Coordinates of C-alpha atoms in Angstrom, one line a residue:
M176 CA 22.1 -44.6 -33.4
S177 CA 22.2 -42.1 -30.5
L178 CA 22.7 -43.3 -27.0
K179 CA 19.9 -42.5 -24.5
V180 CA 21.3 -40.3 -21.7
P181 CA 19.7 -41.4 -18.3
K182 CA 18.0 -38.7 -16.4
A183 CA 19.4 -37.8 -13.0
N184 CA 16.8 -38.3 -10.3
N185 CA 16.2 -36.2 -7.2
I186 CA 17.9 -33.0 -8.3
Q187 CA 17.7 -30.7 -5.3
L188 CA 17.3 -27.2 -6.5
F189 CA 16.2 -25.6 -3.2
K190 CA 17.0 -25.9 0.5
D191 CA 14.8 -28.3 2.6
G192 CA 11.6 -26.7 3.6
Y193 CA 10.9 -24.9 0.2
K194 CA 7.5 -25.4 -1.3
Q195 CA 6.8 -25.1 -5.1
V196 CA 3.5 -25.3 -6.9
Q197 CA 3.2 -24.9 -10.6
G198 CA 1.0 -25.6 -13.6
L199 CA -2.6 -24.6 -14.4
E200 CA -4.3 -26.8 -11.9
D201 CA -2.1 -26.2 -8.9
A202 CA -1.0 -22.6 -9.3
V203 CA -3.3 -20.6 -11.5
L204 CA -6.7 -22.0 -10.6
R205 CA -5.7 -22.2 -6.9
N206 CA -4.8 -18.5 -7.0
I207 CA -8.1 -17.6 -8.7
Q208 CA -10.0 -19.5 -5.9
A209 CA -8.0 -17.6 -3.2
V210 CA -8.8 -14.2 -4.8
A211 CA -12.4 -15.2 -5.3
E212 CA -12.7 -16.1 -1.6
L213 CA -11.3 -12.6 -0.6
S214 CA -13.6 -10.9 -3.1
D215 CA -16.7 -12.7 -1.7
L216 CA -15.7 -11.6 1.8
V217 CA -16.1 -7.9 1.1
R218 CA -18.8 -8.3 -1.7
T219 CA -21.7 -8.2 0.7
S220 CA -20.3 -4.9 2.2
F221 CA -20.7 -3.1 -1.1
G222 CA -23.2 -0.3 -1.6
P223 CA -25.7 1.6 0.6
Y224 CA -27.3 -1.7 1.9
G225 CA -23.9 -3.3 2.4
R226 CA -23.7 -5.5 5.5
N227 CA -21.2 -4.6 8.3
K228 CA -18.4 -7.0 9.2
L229 CA -17.4 -7.5 12.8
V230 CA -13.6 -7.8 12.8
I231 CA -11.4 -8.4 15.8
N232 CA -7.8 -7.8 15.0
H233 CA -4.7 -9.4 16.5
L234 CA -4.6 -6.8 19.3
G235 CA -8.2 -7.7 20.3
K236 CA -9.6 -4.3 19.0
L237 CA -13.2 -4.5 17.7
F238 CA -14.3 -3.0 14.4
V239 CA -17.9 -2.9 13.1
T240 CA -17.7 -1.6 9.6
S241 CA -18.6 -2.0 5.9
D242 CA -15.5 -0.1 4.8
A243 CA -13.4 -2.5 2.7
A244 CA -10.2 -0.6 3.3
T245 CA -10.5 -1.1 7.1
I246 CA -11.6 -4.7 6.8
I247 CA -8.6 -5.6 4.6
R248 CA -6.2 -3.6 6.8
E249 CA -7.3 -5.4 9.9
I250 CA -7.5 -9.0 8.7
E251 CA -4.1 -10.6 7.9
V252 CA -4.2 -12.0 4.4
V253 CA -1.4 -14.5 4.0
H254 CA -2.1 -16.0 0.5
P255 CA 0.4 -14.4 -1.9
A256 CA -2.1 -14.1 -4.8
A257 CA -4.8 -12.5 -2.6
K258 CA -2.1 -10.1 -1.3
L259 CA -1.7 -8.8 -4.9
L260 CA -5.4 -7.7 -4.8
V261 CA -5.0 -6.3 -1.3
M262 CA -2.1 -4.2 -2.6
A263 CA -4.2 -2.9 -5.5
S264 CA -6.9 -2.0 -3.0
Q265 CA -4.4 -0.1 -0.8
A266 CA -3.1 1.7 -3.9
Q267 CA -6.7 2.9 -4.6
E268 CA -7.1 4.0 -0.9
A269 CA -3.8 6.0 -1.1
E270 CA -4.6 7.6 -4.5
M271 CA -8.4 8.3 -4.2
G272 CA -9.5 7.4 -0.6
D273 CA -12.6 5.8 -2.0
A274 CA -13.8 2.9 -4.2
T275 CA -11.5 0.3 -2.5
N276 CA -14.3 -2.2 -2.5
L277 CA -14.8 -1.8 -6.2
V278 CA -11.2 -2.9 -6.8
L279 CA -11.6 -6.0 -4.8
I280 CA -15.0 -7.0 -6.2
L281 CA -14.1 -6.3 -9.9
G282 CA -10.6 -7.9 -9.6
G283 CA -12.2 -11.1 -8.0
E284 CA -15.0 -11.2 -10.7
L285 CA -12.5 -10.8 -13.6
L286 CA -10.6 -13.8 -12.3
K287 CA -13.7 -15.9 -11.8
K288 CA -14.7 -15.2 -15.4
S289 CA -11.3 -16.2 -16.6
E290 CA -11.4 -19.5 -14.8
N291 CA -13.9 -21.0 -17.3
L292 CA -11.8 -19.8 -20.3
L293 CA -8.7 -21.4 -18.8
V294 CA -10.5 -24.7 -18.1
M295 CA -11.8 -24.7 -21.7
G296 CA -8.2 -24.6 -22.9
L297 CA -7.4 -20.9 -23.5
H298 CA -3.8 -20.0 -22.7
P299 CA -3.5 -17.3 -19.9
S300 CA -1.6 -15.0 -22.3
E301 CA -4.7 -14.9 -24.5
V302 CA -6.9 -14.0 -21.6
I303 CA -4.4 -11.3 -20.5
K304 CA -4.3 -9.8 -24.0
G305 CA -8.1 -9.7 -24.1
Y306 CA -8.3 -8.1 -20.7
E307 CA -5.8 -5.4 -21.7
L308 CA -7.8 -4.6 -24.9
A309 CA -11.0 -4.5 -22.9
L310 CA -9.4 -2.2 -20.2
S311 CA -8.3 0.4 -22.8
K312 CA -11.7 0.3 -24.5
A313 CA -13.5 0.7 -21.1
L314 CA -11.3 3.6 -20.0
S315 CA -11.8 5.4 -23.4
E316 CA -15.6 4.9 -23.2
L317 CA -15.6 6.1 -19.5
E318 CA -14.3 9.5 -20.6
K319 CA -17.4 10.0 -22.7
L320 CA -19.9 9.3 -19.9
S321 CA -19.6 12.5 -17.8
P322 CA -23.0 14.3 -17.9
Y323 CA -22.1 16.7 -15.1
S324 CA -19.0 18.4 -13.6
L325 CA -18.6 20.1 -10.2
P326 CA -19.6 23.7 -10.8
T327 CA -17.3 26.6 -9.9
P328 CA -17.4 28.6 -7.7
L329 CA -18.2 25.8 -5.2
T330 CA -21.3 26.1 -3.1
P331 CA -22.2 23.9 0.0
S332 CA -25.2 22.4 -1.8
S333 CA -23.3 21.5 -5.1
L334 CA -20.5 20.0 -3.0
A335 CA -22.9 18.0 -0.8
T336 CA -24.7 16.7 -3.9
A337 CA -21.4 15.3 -5.3
L338 CA -20.5 13.8 -1.9
K339 CA -23.8 12.2 -1.0
P340 CA -23.5 8.9 -3.0
A341 CA -19.9 8.2 -1.6
I342 CA -21.1 8.8 2.0
A343 CA -24.4 6.9 1.5
S344 CA -22.4 3.8 0.5
K345 CA -20.9 3.8 4.1
Q346 CA -23.7 5.4 6.2
Y347 CA -27.0 5.0 4.4
G348 CA -29.6 7.2 6.2
F349 CA -27.1 9.7 7.5
E350 CA -25.8 10.8 4.1
D351 CA -27.7 14.1 4.0
K352 CA -26.4 15.5 7.3
L353 CA -22.9 14.0 6.9
S354 CA -22.4 15.4 3.4
E355 CA -23.5 18.9 4.6
L356 CA -21.0 18.7 7.5
V357 CA -18.2 17.6 5.2
A358 CA -19.0 20.2 2.6
E359 CA -19.2 23.0 5.2
A360 CA -15.9 21.9 6.8
A361 CA -14.1 21.6 3.3
L362 CA -15.3 25.1 2.2
V363 CA -13.9 26.6 5.5
V364 CA -10.4 25.3 4.8
L365 CA -10.4 25.6 1.0
P366 CA -7.3 27.5 -0.1
S367 CA -7.3 30.1 -2.9
N368 CA -6.0 27.5 -5.3
P369 CA -8.4 24.5 -4.7
K370 CA -5.9 22.0 -6.1
N371 CA -3.8 22.6 -2.9
F372 CA -6.6 21.4 -0.7
N373 CA -5.1 19.4 2.2
V374 CA -7.3 16.7 3.7
D375 CA -5.4 17.1 7.0
N376 CA -7.0 20.4 7.6
V377 CA -10.4 18.7 8.2
R378 CA -10.3 17.0 11.6
V379 CA -12.8 14.8 13.3
V380 CA -13.4 14.8 17.1
K381 CA -15.7 12.1 18.5
I382 CA -17.6 12.8 21.7
M383 CA -19.8 10.0 23.0
G384 CA -23.3 10.8 24.1
G385 CA -26.3 12.6 22.5
N386 CA -27.2 11.5 18.9
F387 CA -25.9 12.1 15.4
S388 CA -28.1 15.1 14.8
M389 CA -26.1 17.1 17.4
S390 CA -23.0 16.8 15.3
R391 CA -21.6 20.2 14.0
V392 CA -18.7 21.9 12.4
V393 CA -16.4 24.1 14.5
Q394 CA -14.1 26.5 12.7
G395 CA -10.7 25.8 14.3
M396 CA -9.2 22.9 16.2
V397 CA -11.2 21.1 18.9
F398 CA -9.6 19.0 21.7
G399 CA -11.9 16.8 23.8
R400 CA -10.4 18.0 27.1
E401 CA -10.3 21.1 29.3
P402 CA -7.1 23.3 29.8
E403 CA -5.1 22.1 32.8
G404 CA -5.0 25.3 34.8
V405 CA -7.5 27.9 35.9
I406 CA -7.1 30.1 32.7
K407 CA -9.8 28.9 30.3
K408 CA -9.9 31.7 27.7
A409 CA -7.5 33.9 25.8
T410 CA -7.9 36.1 22.7
K411 CA -5.2 37.3 20.2
A412 CA -2.8 35.1 22.1
K413 CA 0.8 34.3 21.4
V414 CA 1.3 30.5 21.6
A415 CA 4.3 28.4 22.6
I416 CA 4.3 24.6 21.9
F417 CA 6.6 22.2 23.9
T418 CA 7.3 18.6 23.2
C419 CA 9.1 18.1 26.5
S420 CA 7.6 17.7 29.9
L421 CA 6.6 21.0 31.6
D422 CA 8.1 20.2 35.0
I423 CA 11.4 20.4 37.1
S424 CA 14.0 18.3 35.2
Q425 CA 14.8 15.1 36.9
T426 CA 18.4 13.8 37.3
E427 CA 19.3 10.5 35.8
T428 CA 20.9 9.2 39.0
K429 CA 19.5 9.2 42.5
G430 CA 21.4 11.0 45.3
T431 CA 21.2 11.0 49.0
V432 CA 20.9 14.3 50.9
L433 CA 21.4 14.6 54.7
I434 CA 19.3 17.3 56.3
K435 CA 20.5 18.5 59.7
N436 CA 17.9 21.0 60.8
A437 CA 14.4 22.4 60.1
D438 CA 15.7 25.4 58.1
E439 CA 17.6 23.2 55.7
M440 CA 14.4 21.1 55.2
L441 CA 12.3 24.3 54.5
N442 CA 14.9 25.6 52.0
F443 CA 15.7 22.3 50.3
T444 CA 13.5 22.8 47.2
T445 CA 13.7 26.6 47.1
G446 CA 16.4 26.7 44.5
E447 CA 14.4 24.4 42.1
E448 CA 11.3 26.5 42.6
K449 CA 13.1 29.7 41.9
Q450 CA 14.7 28.3 38.8
L451 CA 11.3 27.0 37.5
E452 CA 9.6 30.4 38.4
K453 CA 12.4 32.2 36.4
I454 CA 11.8 30.0 33.3
I455 CA 8.0 30.5 33.4
K456 CA 8.4 34.3 34.0
E457 CA 10.6 34.4 30.9
I458 CA 7.9 32.6 28.9
A459 CA 5.3 35.1 30.2
D460 CA 7.5 38.1 29.5
S461 CA 7.9 37.1 25.9
G462 CA 4.1 37.7 25.5
V463 CA 3.0 34.0 25.5
K464 CA -0.6 33.6 26.8
V465 CA -1.2 30.0 25.7
V466 CA 1.2 27.0 26.3
I467 CA 0.5 23.6 24.6
G468 CA 2.4 20.7 26.1
G469 CA 3.0 17.3 24.4
T470 CA 3.6 15.3 27.7
S471 CA 3.1 15.8 31.4
V472 CA 2.6 19.1 33.2
G473 CA 3.9 19.2 36.7
E474 CA 1.9 20.7 39.6
L475 CA 4.5 23.2 40.5
A476 CA 4.8 24.4 36.9
L477 CA 1.0 24.6 36.7
H478 CA 1.0 26.8 39.8
Y479 CA 3.4 29.3 38.2
F480 CA 1.5 29.2 34.8
N481 CA -1.7 30.1 36.7
R482 CA 0.1 32.9 38.6
F483 CA 1.3 34.4 35.3
N484 CA -2.2 34.0 33.7
I485 CA -1.0 31.5 31.0
A486 CA -3.5 28.9 29.8
V487 CA -2.0 25.4 29.5
L488 CA -3.4 22.6 27.3
K489 CA -2.1 19.1 27.1
V490 CA -2.2 17.4 23.7
L491 CA -1.1 13.8 24.0
S492 CA -1.2 12.8 20.3
K493 CA 2.0 13.7 18.4
F494 CA -0.1 14.0 15.1
D495 CA -2.4 16.5 16.8
L496 CA 0.6 18.4 18.1
R497 CA 2.1 18.6 14.6
R498 CA -1.3 19.8 13.2
V499 CA -1.8 22.4 15.9
S500 CA 1.8 23.7 15.3
R501 CA 0.8 24.2 11.6
V502 CA -2.5 25.9 12.5
V503 CA -1.0 28.4 14.9
N504 CA 2.3 28.6 12.8
A505 CA 4.5 27.7 15.8
T506 CA 7.7 25.6 16.1
P507 CA 7.5 22.8 18.7
L508 CA 10.3 23.2 21.2
A509 CA 12.2 20.3 22.9
R510 CA 13.4 22.5 25.7
M511 CA 11.5 24.5 28.3
G512 CA 12.1 28.2 27.9
A513 CA 10.9 31.4 26.3
P514 CA 10.3 31.0 22.5
T515 CA 12.0 33.3 20.0
P516 CA 9.6 35.5 17.9
E517 CA 10.0 33.1 15.0
E518 CA 9.2 30.0 17.2
A519 CA 6.0 31.5 18.7
G520 CA 2.6 31.0 17.1
F521 CA -0.6 33.1 17.2
V522 CA -4.2 32.2 17.7
D523 CA -7.2 34.5 17.6
V524 CA -9.4 32.7 20.1
F525 CA -8.5 30.1 22.7
E526 CA -11.7 29.1 24.7
T527 CA -13.4 26.3 26.5
V528 CA -16.9 25.4 25.3
E529 CA -19.4 22.8 26.4
I530 CA -20.4 20.2 23.7
G531 CA -23.2 18.0 25.1
G532 CA -22.2 17.3 28.6
D533 CA -18.4 17.4 27.9
R534 CA -16.1 20.3 28.1
A535 CA -13.8 20.8 25.0
T536 CA -11.1 23.4 24.1
V537 CA -11.3 25.2 20.8
L538 CA -8.5 27.1 19.0
R539 CA -9.9 29.4 16.3
Q540 CA -8.4 31.6 13.6
L541 CA -10.9 34.2 12.6
A542 CA -11.6 35.0 8.9
P543 CA -12.6 38.4 7.4
G544 CA -16.3 38.9 8.2
D545 CA -16.1 37.0 11.6
E546 CA -17.1 38.9 14.7
G547 CA -14.0 40.2 16.4
Y548 CA -11.8 40.0 13.3
D549 CA -9.0 42.5 13.4
P550 CA -7.1 43.2 10.1
A551 CA -4.2 44.7 12.0
W552 CA -3.6 41.5 14.0
H553 CA -0.6 40.0 12.3
G554 CA -1.1 36.3 13.1
E555 CA -0.5 34.1 10.0
K556 CA -3.6 32.2 9.1
T557 CA -3.8 28.5 8.5
R558 CA -7.5 27.5 8.1
T559 CA -8.7 24.4 9.8
A560 CA -12.1 22.9 10.6
T561 CA -13.2 20.2 13.0
I562 CA -16.3 18.1 12.6
V563 CA -17.6 17.2 16.1
L564 CA -19.4 13.8 15.8
R565 CA -21.8 12.7 18.5
G566 CA -23.1 9.2 18.9
A567 CA -24.1 6.5 21.4
T568 CA -21.2 4.0 20.9
M569 CA -17.5 4.4 20.0
N570 CA -17.8 1.8 17.2
H571 CA -20.6 3.8 15.5
L572 CA -18.5 7.0 15.9
D573 CA -15.5 5.3 14.4
D574 CA -17.6 4.2 11.4
L575 CA -19.0 7.8 11.0
E576 CA -15.4 9.0 11.1
R577 CA -14.5 6.6 8.2
A578 CA -17.4 7.9 6.2
V579 CA -16.2 11.5 6.8
D580 CA -12.7 10.5 5.7
D581 CA -14.1 9.0 2.5
G582 CA -16.1 12.2 1.9
V583 CA -13.0 14.5 2.4
N584 CA -10.9 12.3 0.0
V585 CA -13.7 12.5 -2.6
I586 CA -13.6 16.3 -2.4
K587 CA -9.8 16.2 -2.9
S588 CA -10.2 14.0 -6.1
L589 CA -13.0 16.2 -7.4
L590 CA -11.0 19.4 -7.0
K591 CA -8.3 17.8 -9.2
D592 CA -10.8 16.3 -11.7
P593 CA -14.4 17.7 -11.3
R594 CA -16.0 15.3 -13.8
L595 CA -18.8 13.0 -12.4
V596 CA -20.3 9.9 -14.0
P597 CA -23.7 8.3 -13.3
G598 CA -23.7 6.2 -10.2
A599 CA -26.0 3.3 -9.0
G600 CA -24.4 0.8 -11.5
A601 CA -25.3 2.9 -14.6
T602 CA -21.7 3.5 -15.7
E603 CA -20.8 -0.2 -15.3
V604 CA -23.8 -1.4 -17.3
E605 CA -23.0 1.1 -20.1
L606 CA -19.3 0.1 -20.1
S607 CA -20.3 -3.6 -20.2
R608 CA -22.5 -2.9 -23.2
K609 CA -19.8 -1.0 -25.1
V610 CA -17.0 -3.5 -24.3
D611 CA -19.3 -6.4 -25.3
E612 CA -20.0 -4.7 -28.7
Y613 CA -16.3 -4.1 -29.1
G614 CA -15.6 -7.8 -28.3
S615 CA -18.1 -9.0 -31.0
G616 CA -16.1 -7.1 -33.7
L617 CA -12.8 -8.8 -32.8
K618 CA -11.3 -11.9 -34.4
G619 CA -9.5 -14.7 -32.7
L620 CA -9.6 -16.1 -29.2
V621 CA -9.1 -12.7 -27.5
Q622 CA -12.8 -11.9 -28.2
H623 CA -13.8 -14.5 -25.6
A624 CA -11.7 -12.7 -22.9
V625 CA -13.1 -9.3 -23.9
K626 CA -16.7 -10.6 -23.7
R627 CA -15.9 -12.1 -20.2
Y628 CA -14.5 -8.7 -19.1
A629 CA -17.8 -7.1 -20.2
S630 CA -19.9 -9.6 -18.2
A631 CA -17.6 -9.1 -15.2
L632 CA -18.5 -5.3 -15.2
E633 CA -22.1 -6.3 -14.5
V634 CA -21.1 -7.5 -11.0
V635 CA -21.6 -3.9 -9.6
P636 CA -25.4 -3.5 -10.5
R637 CA -25.9 -7.2 -9.6
I638 CA -24.5 -6.7 -6.1
L639 CA -26.5 -3.5 -5.6
I640 CA -29.7 -5.4 -6.4
E641 CA -28.8 -8.4 -4.3
S642 CA -27.9 -6.4 -1.2
A643 CA -31.0 -4.1 -1.5
I644 CA -33.8 -6.6 -2.4
G645 CA -32.3 -10.1 -2.4
G646 CA -31.3 -12.2 -5.4
A647 CA -34.7 -13.3 -6.6
E648 CA -35.3 -10.1 -8.7
A649 CA -31.7 -9.5 -9.7
N650 CA -31.8 -11.0 -13.2
E651 CA -35.2 -9.4 -14.1
I652 CA -34.1 -5.9 -13.0
L653 CA -30.7 -6.3 -14.7
S654 CA -32.4 -7.3 -18.0
K655 CA -34.7 -4.2 -17.7
L656 CA -31.7 -2.0 -17.1
W657 CA -29.9 -3.5 -20.2
N658 CA -33.0 -2.8 -22.3
K659 CA -33.1 0.9 -21.2
H660 CA -29.4 1.3 -22.1
Q661 CA -29.9 -0.3 -25.5
E662 CA -33.2 1.4 -26.4
K663 CA -32.3 4.9 -25.4
E664 CA -29.1 5.2 -27.4
K665 CA -28.6 8.9 -26.7
D666 CA -29.2 9.1 -22.9
G667 CA -29.6 5.5 -21.9
F668 CA -26.2 5.5 -20.1
K669 CA -27.8 7.5 -17.2
W670 CA -30.2 4.7 -16.0
G671 CA -29.1 2.9 -12.8
I672 CA -30.4 0.6 -10.1
D673 CA -33.1 1.9 -7.7
I674 CA -32.0 0.5 -4.3
E675 CA -35.3 1.8 -2.8
F676 CA -37.2 -0.7 -5.0
D677 CA -40.8 -1.1 -3.8
F678 CA -42.4 -3.2 -6.6
Q679 CA -44.3 -0.1 -7.8
T680 CA -41.4 0.9 -10.1
D681 CA -39.4 -1.3 -12.5
G682 CA -36.3 -1.1 -10.2
T683 CA -34.4 1.5 -12.3
I684 CA -33.8 5.2 -11.8
D685 CA -32.7 8.2 -13.8
T686 CA -29.4 8.9 -12.0
V687 CA -29.0 12.4 -13.5
D688 CA -32.5 13.3 -12.4
R689 CA -31.9 11.9 -8.9
K690 CA -28.3 13.3 -8.8
V691 CA -26.6 10.0 -8.0
Y692 CA -23.0 10.5 -9.2
D693 CA -19.6 8.9 -8.8
S694 CA -16.2 10.5 -9.3
L695 CA -14.9 9.7 -12.8
A696 CA -11.3 9.7 -11.6
A697 CA -12.0 7.3 -8.7
K698 CA -13.9 5.0 -11.1
A699 CA -11.1 5.0 -13.7
W700 CA -8.5 4.3 -11.1
A701 CA -10.5 1.4 -9.6
I702 CA -11.1 -0.3 -13.0
R703 CA -7.4 0.1 -14.0
L704 CA -6.1 -1.2 -10.7
A705 CA -8.6 -4.2 -10.5
T706 CA -7.6 -5.2 -14.1
E707 CA -3.9 -4.9 -13.4
A708 CA -4.2 -7.0 -10.2
A709 CA -6.2 -9.7 -12.1
I710 CA -3.6 -9.7 -14.9
S711 CA -0.8 -10.1 -12.4
V712 CA -2.5 -13.1 -10.8
L713 CA -3.1 -14.7 -14.3
S714 CA 0.5 -14.2 -15.4
V715 CA 1.7 -16.3 -12.4
D716 CA 2.3 -20.0 -13.3
S717 CA 4.4 -21.1 -10.4
I718 CA 4.7 -20.2 -6.7
I719 CA 8.0 -20.8 -4.9
M720 CA 7.8 -20.3 -1.1
S721 CA 10.9 -20.5 1.0
K722 CA 11.0 -21.9 4.5
P723 CA 9.7 -19.3 7.1
A724 CA 12.5 -17.7 9.1
G725 CA 13.0 -18.6 12.7
G726 CA 14.1 -21.7 14.5
P727 CA 12.2 -25.0 14.9
K728 CA 9.0 -24.8 16.9
V729 CA 9.5 -26.2 20.4
P730 CA 6.9 -28.9 21.1
Q731 CA 4.6 -28.2 24.1
Q732 CA 5.5 -30.2 27.1
S733 CA 2.7 -31.9 28.9
G734 CA 2.5 -31.6 32.7
N735 CA 4.7 -29.4 34.9
W736 CA 8.2 -28.6 33.8
D737 CA 9.9 -30.0 36.9
E738 CA 7.9 -33.2 37.2
D739 CA 9.9 -36.4 36.9
D740 CA 9.2 -38.4 33.7

C-alpha cells in the first residue's frame, strides 16, 4: 500500500503583486468579451454611412472621424487580448493603408462566433483548426472572384473609379471630387515603373476657409506661408537648404563690454555685420536664388538676403524639409555658408500664389509640355504633387486628409496588384457561401468551426445594411442577397448591398454594373490578419501579469501640507 504524500500549500511561484487568470471561464471567455467590446466600438463606423467618433486623446486633442486606424491609435487600449487585435489592425494599416476596420470587425465577429462553440464543449484547438481550414478555403476562393483589373495605361477616370469606394467609406458625398483629385495627383508623380510609386510624393496642404469644391491639385510643393523677404518669385533657381538658424551665431557664454565713446558704440556691431554680409555674398555668388531655412531667420540676415535678391522661405516641419530636399535634389546643410555644386538643388519655378484669401508659396518642377519648360535646363526632376484642401473647420480638413491618405495607399496597393473584387459586401457573402458549402462536406467537430467562420463573414453586409437603413430590414435584405448568390451560379458573386435603399428596389445592386470595387490584395490581407488575431486570442489559456513598475502610489493628503494634525 502506497503512502499518500501530502500536498504542499501556498507555493509562491511569483513575486507579490502578480496576477494570474486561467481556464476557459476566466481567461478565454473574458478575452473574447474584451475583443468583442473593441470590435463593437468601431463597428458603427464601418462603411459609407458609418458614424463618426469624437475622440479626445491624452493630450486633449480633438478628433472627429470614422477612420478606425485613427480611433484605435488615439484611444489607449490596455487589455492584452484586445491589443492583439489592435496590432493586427496596425499591421493592415502599415501594409495596405486601408481596410483596418474590416480587420477589427471580422476578428471580433470570429471570436463572438467561437464563444458558443467553446461553451458547448468544443476544445479551443478544434476551433483553431476549423478557422485555419476556413481561412485557406476563403483565400483560395477570393482569388477566383476578380471580375475586373485596373487597366493599363492608367487614365484619371479608371483610377478614380477604383478609388471611389475606398474614399466613399470615409467621406460619403465627397467621393467623386476627392477621387478625381487623388487620381490626378497620383498620375502627376507616377514614375516610369509604377511599382516604385512613393506615397510621400503626394502631399496635402489644408487651408481653412471656402468650401470643399475649391480644393485643387498643384503640381509641386505648396507651403501655407509667404517667403520671409521681399523677393517672392524666382525661375530656374538654384536652391540652398539650411537646417541651422540663418542669423549671427550666438556665443554660449555672456560677456561684458565697456564702451568708452560714441565711435566705439557705432562700430561695436560692424564686425559681425561684415562677417554676415560676407557669408551671404558667398551664397549669392554661388548662384543661389532661393534659400530654405528650417529654423529662425534673423532680421539682419534677411536684410542682406533682400539686398542680394535671394528669396527666403521658412519651413518649420523637419519632414517637409526632408521632402523639399528630395524634390529639389539638395543636401540640407547644418552650417551657414555657400553650398558646393553637389549640395545645391534646382527648382524651375518658385512663386507666391493666392489660394482663397491666403498667400501660399509653390515650388514647381516643370514637365515636358508645360509652358516655360526648357530641355537644356539641367535640374534633376523629382515629381511631386500637392492636394490643397479647403474647408470650414480644421477637424473636417483633418478627416478629408485621412480619406486622401487612404486613397493614395489604395493606389499603391493597386499598382502592385491591380485585381479588384466586388464591393458592397458582395465578396463576403460569396465567400461565406463557399466556405459554408466546404464546411458541410467536412467530417468531425471542425466542421462546426468552419460553418461559424462562414457566418462570421456575413457581418460585413449586415453592418452595411444596419448603418444605412437600420436593423429592421437587415435579415430580409440579407436573405434576398443570399438567394441571388445561389440562384445565379455563374455571376451571382457580383451582387451586393444597395446602401441607397429607397424601398423601390430590393436592397441589392449589381456591383460590376455600378463599378463598386474593393482591392483584392487589401481584402486578402484583412481576412488573413483578422483570422490570425482571432486564433492568437483563442490559443491563450492563461494570462500572467506582473506588478506594474514604479514605486508605491503616495496617498493624497487632505488639507494643506503644513497644517498641524
